[in-house]
Amino acid sequence: MRLPVLARLGAFSLLTIGLAGCSSTVQDAFGLSKRSPDEFQVVRRAPLVVPPDYRLRPPGAGTGTTAPAANSTSQDAYTALTGQPAQPDTAMSPAEQTLVSQMPQRSIPDIRQTVNNEGDQVATLDRGSYLFLFTWQRADDQAQGTVLDPLAESQRLRQNGIVTTRRLQSTPLQP
């Protein structure tokens, strides 16, 4: 009985010594420690610009005015190292040139109208053209049958010898 207790104690002590020898803590291994952001991975964004006059309307679509493009991090680094502004690389790579050369040169001027019409055609499909997954869905589209007059039906059941448990009051049917 004494040996298994000593064996357990020895295994536990070896395990704790092994964990203590690790370079990271147990909390790090289980993801319980707080990780601060890497200061070299933080990207600085350009500051917001306050308009000179608050009465100016914001630019709308098609006005031709766009916001100036923000410098990339590599352009900022080039400017910081050389003291000269970086020239944007406007030359296309061979892959981009191949892609552009294989594109069709024609464009569809009324593509927005075409897409809207296609969407309208999908929205106006009749109920018979849908794919029904369950048989009870198709039964809902068919005629529901005729509406029975409760008083006449109760009278017909009594004439046939079928006893009804409730008496219906005579109220006119609402069309």
XYZ file of C-alpha atoms in Angstrom:
175
model
C 0.000 0.000 0.000
C 2.887 2.326 0.752
C 4.534 1.894 -2.673
C 1.635 3.164 -4.798
C 1.397 6.311 -2.645
C 5.134 6.906 -3.071
C 4.856 6.248 -6.804
C 2.056 8.805 -7.100
C 4.001 11.345 -5.057
C 7.102 10.798 -7.205
C 5.134 11.151 -10.447
C 3.501 14.336 -9.153
C 6.849 15.833 -8.131
C 8.416 14.970 -11.513
C 5.465 16.587 -13.248
C 5.749 19.794 -11.213
C 9.515 19.972 -11.773
C 8.942 19.464 -15.497
C 6.360 22.231 -15.600
C 8.621 24.570 -13.636
C 11.419 24.025 -16.145
C 9.303 25.224 -19.052
C 10.070 28.657 -20.439
C 6.419 29.712 -20.336
C 4.061 29.549 -17.419
C 1.117 27.231 -17.076
C -1.185 30.229 -17.526
C 0.410 30.954 -20.899
C 0.048 27.315 -21.927
C -3.676 27.350 -21.170
C -4.228 30.825 -22.650
C -5.183 32.460 -19.363
C -2.649 35.284 -19.413
C -3.258 38.708 -20.907
C -1.386 39.394 -24.133
C -0.465 42.981 -24.890
C -0.354 44.138 -28.504
C 2.927 44.036 -30.375
C 4.170 47.608 -30.733
C 5.679 46.828 -34.127
C 2.374 45.565 -35.524
C 0.307 48.610 -34.548
C -0.579 50.691 -37.603
C -1.007 54.429 -37.304
C -3.915 55.903 -39.227
C -4.010 59.322 -40.771
C -5.679 61.956 -38.565
C -9.211 63.071 -39.300
C -9.590 66.347 -41.133
C -11.971 69.017 -39.853
C -13.676 70.887 -42.705
C -12.832 74.598 -42.898
C -16.493 75.573 -43.058
C -19.250 73.585 -41.369
C -21.851 74.908 -43.805
C -20.264 72.926 -46.631
C -22.264 69.973 -47.775
C -20.555 66.582 -47.800
C -19.537 65.386 -51.261
C -22.135 63.243 -52.968
C -21.946 60.523 -55.548
C -20.772 61.696 -58.940
C -19.396 65.044 -57.783
C -15.888 64.062 -58.789
C -14.301 64.936 -55.470
C -12.616 62.206 -53.529
C -10.684 62.177 -50.309
C -6.899 62.145 -50.660
C -5.445 58.679 -50.433
C -3.662 57.894 -47.195
C 0.005 57.002 -47.413
C 0.875 53.388 -46.906
C 3.186 52.353 -44.104
C 6.008 51.597 -46.534
C 5.695 55.076 -48.064
C 5.809 56.642 -44.589
C 8.925 54.607 -43.753
C 10.606 55.661 -47.011
C 9.837 59.319 -46.268
C 11.182 58.984 -42.712
C 14.435 57.355 -43.880
C 15.233 59.489 -46.926
C 13.518 62.763 -46.099
C 11.944 62.811 -49.572
C 8.355 61.889 -50.358
C 7.931 58.435 -51.818
C 6.776 58.205 -55.407
C 3.838 55.821 -55.741
C 4.575 52.816 -57.918
C 2.127 53.092 -60.813
C 3.771 50.525 -63.099
C 1.809 47.317 -63.495
C 3.418 43.962 -62.888
C 3.517 41.412 -65.750
C 0.698 39.457 -64.094
C -1.482 42.572 -63.932
C -0.705 43.412 -67.555
C -1.690 39.890 -68.639
C -4.918 40.078 -66.666
C -5.854 43.457 -68.140
C -5.034 42.300 -71.673
C -7.331 39.275 -71.323
C -10.294 41.318 -70.107
C -13.012 42.021 -72.664
C -12.939 45.617 -73.853
C -16.696 46.082 -73.994
C -18.804 47.122 -71.061
C -22.547 46.971 -70.598
C -23.847 50.516 -70.083
C -27.219 49.488 -68.634
C -25.961 46.721 -66.334
C -27.785 48.149 -63.320
C -31.140 48.028 -65.148
C -30.423 44.476 -66.333
C -29.637 43.282 -62.810
C -32.771 44.972 -61.439
C -34.940 43.326 -64.115
C -33.472 39.913 -63.344
C -34.237 40.443 -59.663
C -37.833 41.383 -60.490
C -38.225 38.256 -62.604
C -37.080 36.072 -59.715
C -39.448 37.853 -57.322
C -42.485 37.329 -59.579
C -42.213 33.560 -60.042
C -45.515 31.782 -59.692
C -46.146 29.327 -56.884
C -46.053 26.327 -59.237
C -42.442 26.932 -60.202
C -41.030 26.620 -56.701
C -39.335 23.458 -55.600
C -41.355 22.012 -52.743
C -39.426 19.920 -50.283
C -42.389 18.612 -48.340
C -45.733 17.379 -49.623
C -47.713 19.477 -47.148
C -46.411 22.645 -48.828
C -47.954 21.698 -52.147
C -51.298 20.924 -50.493
C -51.534 24.522 -49.252
C -51.537 25.849 -52.815
C -54.490 23.760 -53.945
C -58.127 24.643 -53.354
C -59.120 24.502 -49.710
C -62.585 23.059 -50.330
C -65.994 24.486 -49.492
C -66.987 26.144 -46.251
C -69.776 24.328 -44.430
C -72.732 25.980 -42.760
C -72.544 24.769 -39.146
C -76.302 24.754 -38.579
C -77.065 22.861 -41.761
C -74.271 20.395 -41.044
C -75.555 19.834 -37.506
C -79.053 19.206 -38.877
C -77.714 16.751 -41.466
C -75.809 14.842 -38.765
C -78.929 14.588 -36.578
C -80.962 13.293 -39.534
C -78.359 10.602 -40.120
C -78.531 9.536 -36.474
C -75.231 10.985 -35.351
C -75.492 12.637 -31.964
C -73.637 15.917 -31.535
C -72.435 16.993 -28.120
C -73.036 20.712 -28.521
C -75.973 22.713 -29.639
C -75.193 25.446 -32.086
C -76.923 28.762 -31.776
C -78.545 30.102 -34.864
C -76.408 32.986 -36.019
C -76.319 34.163 -39.601
C -73.159 33.489 -41.508
C -70.996 36.466 -42.281
C -69.992 36.486 -45.961
